[in-house]
Structures are given as structure tokens and as C-alpha cells.
Amino acid sequence: MQVTETLKDGLKRSYTITVPAADLDAKVNEKLIEAQPEVEMKGFRKGKVPMALLKKQFGQRILGDAMQDAIDGAMKSHFEATGDRPALQPKVEMQGGENWKEGDDVVVEMSYEALPEIPEVDTSALTLEKLVVKADEAAVTEALENLAKSAKNFEDRKKGTKAKDGDQVVIDFVGKIDGEAFEGGAGEDYPLELGSGSFIPGFEDQLVGAKAGDEVAVKVSFPAEYGAKHLAGKEAVFDCTVKAVKAPKPAEIDDELAKQFGAESLEALKGQISERLEAEYHGAARAVMKRGLLDALDKLVKFDLPPSLVEAEAGQIAHQLWHDENPDVHHHDHGSIEPTEEHKALAERRVRLGLLLAEIGRKEKVEVSDSEMTQAVMMQARQYPGQERAFFEFVQKNPQMQQQLRAPIFEDKVVDLVVSGAKVTEKEVSKDDLQKAVEALDEL
């Protein structure tokens, strides 16, 4: 077997792999001899089928396996000898193709882009800033007030008071299309909070200004994408009787409110809120520090990038941004989206940092544990209530999905490793300053 270099240009590599016909024939015979003791064929005892007959019966199939084994073995030996790591799956093409016949040498062209040699990074030379925000009394009070609003009650307004946005109206209603009532379009004593958006667009707006005892004909159009197909896009009139108008009254901030949210007392609820806020602040501050780390690494390290990786990443960025700008398009049956120079620059940054973090993780033997993967799958499965088991099975059978879940965990562990070796200074800031720093992350 012979491997001959035909191209070495930057990170691009091409080789010719030649497997002599004699080597293939020897490999086929080896496999036949290995299988012979277990072969049964009419007219012969088990294990006594002549080699010539075995070769005639099974030779072609075994020849294909032998060719694949020889090529795979040559590629493995090549990568072990050169230390090359392909950026993507190598492209392998057999010379001669359909014109190849048994007895000929097998000649294969293998081409790939090698991953670049990535320089060492002295993480102890990195200086990072960690923003620190305390959950002060004002923030806890604001959170408590929001909880009180969410737990609000409604009290009857003075007779004759007109309903306004935020009020609750208690209504009886009957929906009609072309004068005929339709199934599911009626209700009695229904408490509707105006401005909540719980009914179809335009419905609640027409009840603003109504008083208890009023009869209101609410005219609406069901959205074209409405779930009930027999109503989608149809115009309807709802005959509504307003039975009561009620004003919102936030719950009292006391022990009773705390118990509604699973805390033993108001003080215990405050403690829980403080812990939750500080966890949120910590997560946001970590994201800001991670950006600072990536910016520092991007300036510190430069190396050649595999063009195929950059091209693929730029295409994904352009595609994702196009869908962000066209949120109504959920399918991918659209024209090609050409990456811009800005997309390519961002792709180069992402590929460079991705390769650098991967190399640091490889050298430091960073691994994602089974328990970490299980937790990631469980969190993802929560997005599919009632279908969790099916999602678990899908992940088990889909290596690409496993990699999508593993990659961010691996990256975060490498980032934590790098941060642990860097010089980190803490800076106490306000919640607003932290929020501005988080918003600035979207600028890249």
C-alpha cells in the first residue's frame, strides 16, 4: 500500500492512496479463511466448503469490505503518522469508478483541509473584569410588587363606571358568523382582563368604555392562521352583555402573599427573591466577562483558518440573520442567501475562537460527563411536554443532536478553566449598568 502526497497548499492536502491488487486478494483470502469454519453449504459439511467455491459465492461482497478496510486503514495510518486532523470529513474518490475491475490496483484520491497548528496561550497573562451587582432592598421590593400585581384580585367599581384598560369585565357572550352562532363561541360569567391579549385581536379594545348592563356587539376577524380552521380568516360578531366592571387590586405584601408563592413567611420570600436576583446577576455578569475573555483571546491569537469551516459558518450566520429579519418564514424553501463581508468576518472570529477553545480543552483533557449530558437533555426535553420520552430516544439515535447539546457545555467548562488561570478583578456596579453591558453583547 502506498500513500503519495499530491498537494500541500496552506491547510489544503491531497494524497493518492494505492492498494495493490495482490494485497486486496490476500485480504479477501484472509477473510474467507476466517469465515470458512462457520460456513454451511448444501452438499458439504459445515466448515468443509472448498475455498474456490467460497470465493465464487462470497468473493465479491468480501472484496468490497476488504477495499473499504484497506482504505480506512491507510487513512488512519496517514493521520497517525502526519498528526494531521481534518477540519471536515475527508473527500475520498476512487479513480476509475465503475470502470474498475477485479485484478486492478485500487487508486483513491483523498483530499481535506487540515486543522491549523494552534499556538499556546498563557492564560495567566489575561486580565479580566467581573461585574458584581448586589440584590439591594429596592430590587427586592420591586420584585415583591410585581408578585403582588400577578396575584391581584378585582373589586367591583362604582355603579356606572366605565371600564378601562387593566380592568376586569365579567361578560356573557355569543359569537356569530353570518348571523349563525358557532360551536365554542359562547360563554357565561367570563372574567376578561382588558389589555391582557387573551382574546383575539380587537376584541378587548371594543369593551373599553363599557358599563355594567351594557350590550356591546364586538366585531372581529379571526386571524388567517387561527387554530380552528373553520374559523380562520372569518369575520364574526360577538354579542356581549357586560355584567360587572371590576378594578384591579394588588395583593397585600405580607405573609399570605409569601405562602401563595411557596414561602413560609414574607422574610423567607424576600430571601428567596434575593437569591434568585443574585443568581440572575451572576449569570449576566458571567456572560459579560466571557465576552471580555473572547475579545482578549481574539486579539491575542492569530492562525490560519480552514476555508471550508469559515465558509460553512458564514453561511449559517447569514441564514440565521435572514430568518431573524423574516420571522414569518418558518420553512427553508427560499433562495440562496449570500454571506456578506461582515458575516465572513464574524465567521472567522467564531471559527478561530472555537478552534482555540477546543484545543485548550483537548490539551487539558476537559470532558463532558454523562450526568452533565443527561441534565442537558432533560432541560431540552422540557420544551416538549408530554413528549419527553420520544425526545430522549431521538437524542440517543442522533449523534449530531448529541454534539449540539455537548458543545456549549464543553465550551463553558473550557471558559471556566481559562478564567481560573487569569487575573480577575471585581467591580461593583448597579443593576442598570449590568443591563447596559448585557445589551452591548448583541452588538457583535
Coordinates of C-alpha atoms in Angstrom, one line a residue:
M1 CA 0.0 0.0 0.0
Q2 CA 1.3 3.4 -0.9
V3 CA 0.3 7.0 0.0
T4 CA 1.6 9.8 -2.2
E5 CA 1.3 13.5 -1.5
T6 CA -0.2 15.4 -4.5
L7 CA -1.0 18.8 -2.9
K8 CA 0.2 20.7 0.2
D9 CA -1.0 24.3 -0.1
G10 CA -1.6 26.1 3.2
L11 CA -4.1 23.8 5.0
K12 CA -5.2 22.1 1.9
R13 CA -4.0 18.5 1.5
S14 CA -4.4 15.9 -1.3
Y15 CA -3.0 12.3 -1.4
T16 CA -3.2 9.3 -3.7
I17 CA -3.7 6.0 -1.9
T18 CA -2.8 2.9 -3.9
V19 CA -3.8 -0.5 -2.8
P20 CA -2.1 -3.2 -4.9
A21 CA -4.4 -5.9 -6.3
A22 CA -2.3 -8.6 -4.7
D23 CA -2.8 -7.0 -1.3
L24 CA -6.6 -7.0 -1.9
D25 CA -6.6 -10.6 -3.0
A26 CA -4.6 -11.6 0.1
K27 CA -7.1 -9.7 2.3
V28 CA -10.0 -11.5 0.6
N29 CA -8.4 -14.9 1.2
E30 CA -7.7 -14.0 4.8
K31 CA -11.4 -13.1 5.4
L32 CA -12.5 -16.3 3.6
I33 CA -10.2 -18.5 5.7
E34 CA -11.5 -16.8 8.8
A35 CA -15.1 -17.4 7.8
Q36 CA -14.7 -20.9 6.4
P37 CA -15.2 -22.9 9.7
E38 CA -18.7 -21.4 10.1
V39 CA -20.0 -21.7 6.5
E40 CA -22.6 -24.3 5.7
M41 CA -23.5 -25.1 2.1
K42 CA -25.6 -27.8 0.6
G43 CA -23.5 -30.9 -0.3
F44 CA -20.8 -30.0 2.2
R45 CA -20.3 -30.4 5.9
K46 CA -20.0 -27.3 8.0
G47 CA -16.5 -25.9 7.6
K48 CA -15.6 -28.1 4.7
V49 CA -16.7 -25.9 1.8
P50 CA -13.8 -25.6 -0.7
M51 CA -12.1 -22.2 -0.9
A52 CA -12.7 -21.9 -4.6
L53 CA -16.4 -22.2 -4.1
L54 CA -16.4 -19.8 -1.1
K55 CA -14.6 -17.3 -3.3
K56 CA -17.1 -17.7 -6.1
Q57 CA -20.0 -17.4 -3.7
F58 CA -18.8 -14.6 -1.4
G59 CA -15.8 -13.1 -3.0
Q60 CA -17.4 -10.0 -4.5
R61 CA -19.0 -9.0 -1.2
I62 CA -15.9 -9.6 0.8
L63 CA -13.8 -7.8 -1.9
G64 CA -15.9 -4.6 -1.2
D65 CA -15.3 -5.0 2.5
A66 CA -11.6 -5.6 2.0
M67 CA -11.3 -2.4 -0.2
Q68 CA -13.1 -0.3 2.5
D69 CA -10.9 -1.8 5.3
A70 CA -7.7 -1.1 3.3
I71 CA -8.6 2.5 2.5
D72 CA -9.8 3.2 6.1
G73 CA -6.6 1.6 7.4
A74 CA -4.4 3.7 5.1
M75 CA -6.2 6.9 6.1
K76 CA -5.9 6.1 9.8
S77 CA -2.2 5.3 9.4
H78 CA -1.7 8.5 7.5
F79 CA -3.3 10.7 10.1
E80 CA -1.3 9.0 12.9
A81 CA 1.9 9.4 11.0
T82 CA 1.4 13.1 10.0
G83 CA -0.5 14.3 13.0
D84 CA -3.0 16.0 10.7
R85 CA -6.6 16.4 11.9
P86 CA -9.1 17.1 9.1
A87 CA -11.3 20.1 9.6
L88 CA -14.2 18.2 8.0
Q89 CA -14.7 14.7 6.7
P90 CA -12.1 14.0 4.0
K91 CA -13.3 13.7 0.5
V92 CA -12.5 10.3 -1.0
E93 CA -12.9 9.5 -4.7
M94 CA -11.9 6.2 -6.4
Q95 CA -10.1 6.5 -9.7
G96 CA -11.7 4.6 -12.5
G97 CA -15.0 4.4 -10.7
E98 CA -17.4 2.0 -12.5
N99 CA -14.6 1.0 -14.9
W100 CA -12.6 -0.6 -12.2
K101 CA -12.4 -4.4 -12.4
E102 CA -11.2 -7.2 -10.2
G103 CA -7.5 -7.7 -10.6
D104 CA -6.7 -3.9 -10.9
D105 CA -5.0 -1.9 -8.3
V106 CA -7.3 0.4 -6.3
V107 CA -6.3 4.0 -6.5
V108 CA -8.1 6.6 -4.3
E109 CA -7.8 10.4 -4.2
M110 CA -8.1 11.7 -0.6
S111 CA -8.4 15.5 0.0
Y112 CA -9.1 17.5 3.1
E113 CA -8.3 20.7 4.9
A114 CA -6.1 20.2 8.0
L115 CA -6.8 21.9 11.3
P116 CA -4.1 24.5 11.8
E117 CA -1.4 24.4 14.5
I118 CA -2.8 26.4 17.3
P119 CA -0.4 28.4 19.5
E120 CA -0.2 28.0 23.2
V121 CA -2.0 30.7 25.3
D122 CA -0.6 32.0 28.6
T123 CA -3.9 32.4 30.5
S124 CA -2.1 33.9 33.5
A125 CA -1.3 36.9 31.3
L126 CA -5.1 37.6 30.7
T127 CA -6.7 40.3 32.8
L128 CA -10.5 40.2 33.1
E129 CA -13.1 42.2 34.9
K130 CA -16.1 40.7 36.7
L131 CA -19.1 42.9 37.3
V132 CA -20.8 42.4 40.7
V133 CA -24.3 43.5 41.5
K134 CA -25.9 43.1 44.9
A135 CA -29.6 42.4 45.3
D136 CA -30.4 45.6 47.2
E137 CA -33.6 46.3 49.1
A138 CA -35.0 48.4 46.2
A139 CA -34.7 45.5 43.7
V140 CA -36.3 43.0 46.2
T141 CA -39.1 45.5 46.8
E142 CA -39.7 45.9 43.0
A143 CA -39.8 42.1 42.6
L144 CA -42.3 41.8 45.5
E145 CA -44.5 44.5 44.0
N146 CA -44.5 42.6 40.7
L147 CA -45.5 39.4 42.5
A148 CA -48.3 41.3 44.3
K149 CA -49.6 42.5 40.9
S150 CA -49.5 39.0 39.5
A151 CA -51.5 37.8 42.5
K152 CA -54.0 40.7 42.2
N153 CA -57.7 40.5 42.9
F154 CA -60.5 42.5 41.3
E155 CA -63.1 44.6 43.2
D156 CA -66.4 45.9 41.8
R157 CA -66.2 49.5 40.6
K158 CA -68.8 52.1 41.5
K159 CA -72.0 51.5 39.5
G160 CA -72.0 53.3 36.2
T161 CA -68.2 53.4 36.0
K162 CA -66.8 52.9 32.5
A163 CA -64.3 50.0 32.1
K164 CA -60.7 51.0 31.2
D165 CA -57.6 49.1 30.2
G166 CA -56.5 46.9 33.1
D167 CA -60.0 46.5 34.5
Q168 CA -61.8 43.2 34.5
V169 CA -65.2 42.9 32.8
V170 CA -67.5 39.9 33.6
I171 CA -69.4 39.1 30.4
D172 CA -71.8 36.7 28.8
F173 CA -71.1 36.4 25.0
V174 CA -72.3 34.6 21.9
G175 CA -70.2 34.6 18.7
K176 CA -71.9 34.5 15.3
I177 CA -70.7 34.2 11.7
D178 CA -73.2 35.4 9.1
G179 CA -75.8 35.6 11.8
E180 CA -75.3 31.9 12.9
A181 CA -73.8 31.0 16.3
F182 CA -70.8 28.8 16.0
E183 CA -69.5 26.0 18.3
G184 CA -67.2 27.1 21.1
G185 CA -68.1 30.8 20.6
A186 CA -70.3 31.3 23.7
G187 CA -69.6 31.8 27.4
E188 CA -71.2 33.0 30.6
D189 CA -69.8 35.0 33.6
Y190 CA -66.4 35.1 31.8
P191 CA -63.9 37.3 33.7
L192 CA -61.9 39.1 31.0
E193 CA -59.0 41.4 31.9
L194 CA -58.9 44.2 29.3
G195 CA -55.5 44.6 27.7
S196 CA -54.4 41.1 28.6
G197 CA -54.5 39.9 25.0
S198 CA -56.2 36.7 25.9
F199 CA -58.9 37.1 23.3
I200 CA -58.4 37.6 19.5
P201 CA -57.0 41.0 18.4
G202 CA -59.5 43.8 18.6
F203 CA -62.0 42.1 21.0
E204 CA -60.9 43.6 24.3
D205 CA -60.4 47.1 22.8
Q206 CA -64.1 47.3 22.0
L207 CA -65.1 46.7 25.6
V208 CA -63.1 49.6 26.9
G209 CA -65.6 52.3 28.0
A210 CA -68.5 49.8 28.6
K211 CA -70.5 49.9 31.8
A212 CA -72.3 47.1 33.8
G213 CA -75.5 46.4 32.0
D214 CA -74.3 47.5 28.5
E215 CA -74.9 45.3 25.4
V216 CA -71.9 45.5 23.1
A217 CA -71.6 44.0 19.6
V218 CA -67.9 43.2 19.2
K219 CA -66.8 42.9 15.6
V220 CA -63.6 41.0 14.9
S221 CA -61.8 39.0 12.3
F222 CA -60.2 35.6 13.2
P223 CA -56.5 35.5 12.1
A224 CA -55.7 33.6 9.0
E225 CA -53.5 31.2 11.0
Y226 CA -56.2 30.7 13.7
G227 CA -56.0 27.1 15.1
A228 CA -59.7 26.3 14.3
K229 CA -59.6 26.0 10.5
H230 CA -63.4 26.6 10.2
L231 CA -63.0 30.0 11.8
A232 CA -59.6 31.0 10.4
G233 CA -59.9 34.3 8.4
K234 CA -63.6 34.6 9.1
E235 CA -65.4 37.8 10.3
A236 CA -67.5 37.4 13.4
V237 CA -69.8 39.4 15.7
F238 CA -69.8 38.6 19.5
D239 CA -73.0 39.8 21.3
C240 CA -71.7 40.7 24.7
T241 CA -73.6 41.5 27.9
V242 CA -71.4 43.3 30.5
K243 CA -72.5 42.1 33.9
A244 CA -69.8 43.7 36.0
V245 CA -66.8 46.1 35.8
K246 CA -64.0 45.5 38.3
A247 CA -60.9 47.4 39.3
P248 CA -57.6 45.6 39.9
K249 CA -56.3 45.5 43.4
P250 CA -52.8 44.2 44.0
A251 CA -52.4 41.6 46.8
E252 CA -51.0 42.8 50.1
I253 CA -47.3 42.3 50.5
D254 CA -47.5 40.1 53.6
D255 CA -47.1 36.5 54.9
E256 CA -50.2 35.4 53.0
L257 CA -48.7 36.6 49.7
A258 CA -45.5 34.7 50.6
K259 CA -47.5 31.5 51.2
Q260 CA -49.1 31.8 47.7
F261 CA -45.5 31.5 46.3
G262 CA -44.5 28.6 48.5
A263 CA -42.6 30.5 51.2
E264 CA -43.3 30.2 54.9
S265 CA -43.2 33.9 55.6
L266 CA -42.6 37.3 53.9
E267 CA -39.0 37.3 55.2
A268 CA -38.4 33.9 53.7
L269 CA -39.9 35.1 50.4
K270 CA -37.5 38.1 50.4
G271 CA -34.6 35.7 51.0
Q272 CA -35.6 33.6 48.0
I273 CA -36.1 36.6 45.8
S274 CA -32.6 37.9 46.8
E275 CA -31.0 34.6 46.0
R276 CA -32.8 34.4 42.6
L277 CA -31.8 38.0 41.7
E278 CA -28.2 37.4 42.6
A279 CA -28.2 34.2 40.5
E280 CA -29.6 36.2 37.6
Y281 CA -27.0 39.0 38.1
H282 CA -24.2 36.4 38.3
G283 CA -25.3 34.7 35.1
A284 CA -25.5 38.1 33.3
A285 CA -22.1 39.1 34.7
R286 CA -20.6 35.8 33.6
A287 CA -21.8 36.4 30.0
V288 CA -20.2 39.9 30.0
M289 CA -16.9 38.5 31.4
K290 CA -17.0 35.7 28.8
R291 CA -17.3 38.2 26.0
G292 CA -14.3 40.1 27.5
L293 CA -12.3 36.9 27.6
L294 CA -13.2 36.0 24.0
D295 CA -12.3 39.5 22.8
A296 CA -9.0 39.2 24.6
L297 CA -8.2 35.8 23.1
D298 CA -9.3 37.1 19.6
K299 CA -6.7 39.9 19.8
L300 CA -4.0 37.6 21.4
V301 CA -4.0 34.7 19.0
K302 CA -3.9 34.6 15.2
F303 CA -3.5 31.5 12.9
D304 CA -4.7 30.2 9.5
L305 CA -8.3 29.0 9.3
P306 CA -9.7 26.2 7.2
P307 CA -11.7 28.0 4.5
S308 CA -14.4 25.3 4.5
L309 CA -15.2 25.9 8.2
V310 CA -15.3 29.7 7.7
E311 CA -17.5 29.3 4.6
A312 CA -19.9 27.0 6.4
E313 CA -20.1 29.3 9.5
A314 CA -20.7 32.4 7.4
G315 CA -23.5 30.6 5.5
Q316 CA -25.1 29.7 8.9
I317 CA -24.8 33.2 10.2
A318 CA -26.3 34.7 7.0
H319 CA -29.1 32.2 7.1
Q320 CA -30.0 32.7 10.7
L321 CA -29.9 36.5 10.4
W322 CA -32.2 36.3 7.3
H323 CA -34.7 34.3 9.3
D324 CA -34.4 36.8 12.2
E325 CA -35.3 39.6 9.8
N326 CA -38.1 37.4 8.2
P327 CA -39.8 35.8 11.3
D328 CA -42.9 34.8 9.3
V329 CA -40.9 32.4 7.2
H330 CA -40.6 29.2 9.1
H331 CA -39.5 26.9 6.2
H332 CA -36.1 26.8 4.4
D333 CA -37.5 26.7 0.9
H334 CA -36.2 30.0 -0.2
G335 CA -33.5 31.3 -2.5
S336 CA -29.8 31.2 -1.6
I337 CA -28.6 33.7 0.9
E338 CA -25.1 35.1 0.2
P339 CA -23.0 35.9 3.2
T340 CA -21.7 39.5 3.3
E341 CA -18.2 40.6 4.3
E342 CA -19.5 41.3 7.7
H343 CA -20.8 37.8 8.0
K344 CA -17.5 36.4 6.9
A345 CA -15.6 38.5 9.4
L346 CA -17.8 37.3 12.2
A347 CA -17.5 33.7 11.0
E348 CA -13.6 34.0 11.1
R349 CA -13.8 35.2 14.7
R350 CA -16.2 32.3 15.7
V351 CA -14.1 29.6 13.9
R352 CA -10.9 31.0 15.4
L353 CA -12.2 31.1 18.9
G354 CA -14.0 27.8 18.6
L355 CA -10.8 26.0 17.4
L356 CA -8.7 27.7 20.2
L357 CA -11.1 26.7 22.9
A358 CA -11.4 23.2 21.5
E359 CA -7.6 22.9 21.5
I360 CA -7.3 24.2 25.1
G361 CA -10.0 21.7 26.2
R362 CA -8.2 18.9 24.3
K363 CA -4.9 19.5 25.9
E364 CA -6.4 20.0 29.4
K365 CA -8.5 16.8 28.9
V366 CA -11.8 18.7 29.5
E367 CA -14.7 16.3 29.2
V368 CA -18.5 16.5 29.4
S369 CA -19.7 13.9 31.9
D370 CA -22.6 11.5 31.3
S371 CA -24.5 13.3 34.2
E372 CA -24.0 16.7 32.5
M373 CA -25.3 15.4 29.2
T374 CA -28.3 13.8 30.9
Q375 CA -29.1 17.1 32.6
A376 CA -28.8 19.0 29.3
V377 CA -31.1 16.5 27.6
M378 CA -33.6 16.8 30.4
M379 CA -33.6 20.6 30.2
Q380 CA -34.1 20.5 26.5
A381 CA -36.9 17.8 26.8
R382 CA -39.0 20.2 29.0
Q383 CA -39.7 22.2 25.8
Y384 CA -41.7 19.2 24.6
P385 CA -44.2 18.5 27.4
G386 CA -45.7 15.0 27.0
Q387 CA -43.1 14.0 24.5
E388 CA -40.1 13.8 26.8
R389 CA -39.5 10.1 26.2
A390 CA -39.6 10.5 22.5
F391 CA -37.1 13.3 22.7
F392 CA -34.7 11.2 24.8
E393 CA -34.9 8.4 22.2
F394 CA -34.4 10.9 19.4
V395 CA -31.2 12.2 21.1
Q396 CA -29.9 8.7 21.7
K397 CA -30.2 7.9 18.0
N398 CA -28.9 11.2 16.7
P399 CA -25.1 11.9 17.1
Q400 CA -25.5 15.4 15.6
M401 CA -28.0 16.4 18.2
Q402 CA -25.8 14.9 21.0
Q403 CA -23.0 17.1 19.7
Q404 CA -25.2 20.2 19.6
L405 CA -26.1 19.6 23.3
R406 CA -22.5 18.7 24.3
A407 CA -20.7 21.7 22.6
P408 CA -22.0 24.6 24.8
I409 CA -21.3 22.5 28.0
F410 CA -17.8 21.8 26.8
E411 CA -17.2 25.5 25.8
D412 CA -18.4 26.7 29.2
K413 CA -16.1 24.3 31.0
V414 CA -13.1 25.5 29.0
V415 CA -14.1 29.1 29.6
D416 CA -14.2 28.4 33.4
L417 CA -10.8 26.7 33.1
V418 CA -9.3 29.7 31.3
V419 CA -10.9 32.2 33.7
S420 CA -9.5 30.3 36.7
G421 CA -6.0 30.9 35.4
A422 CA -6.5 34.6 34.5
K423 CA -6.2 37.7 36.7
V424 CA -9.8 38.6 37.6
T425 CA -10.7 41.8 39.3
E426 CA -14.2 42.5 40.6
K427 CA -16.1 45.7 40.0
E428 CA -19.3 46.5 41.8
V429 CA -21.9 48.2 39.6
S430 CA -25.6 49.0 39.5
K431 CA -28.3 46.7 38.0
D432 CA -28.7 49.3 35.2
D433 CA -25.0 49.3 34.4
L434 CA -25.1 45.5 34.2
Q435 CA -28.1 45.6 32.0
K436 CA -26.4 48.0 29.6
A437 CA -23.3 45.8 29.5
V438 CA -25.6 42.8 28.6
E439 CA -27.4 44.8 25.9
A440 CA -24.0 45.7 24.4
L441 CA -23.3 41.9 23.8
D442 CA -25.8 42.0 20.9
E443 CA -23.6 44.5 19.0
L444 CA -21.4 41.6 17.7

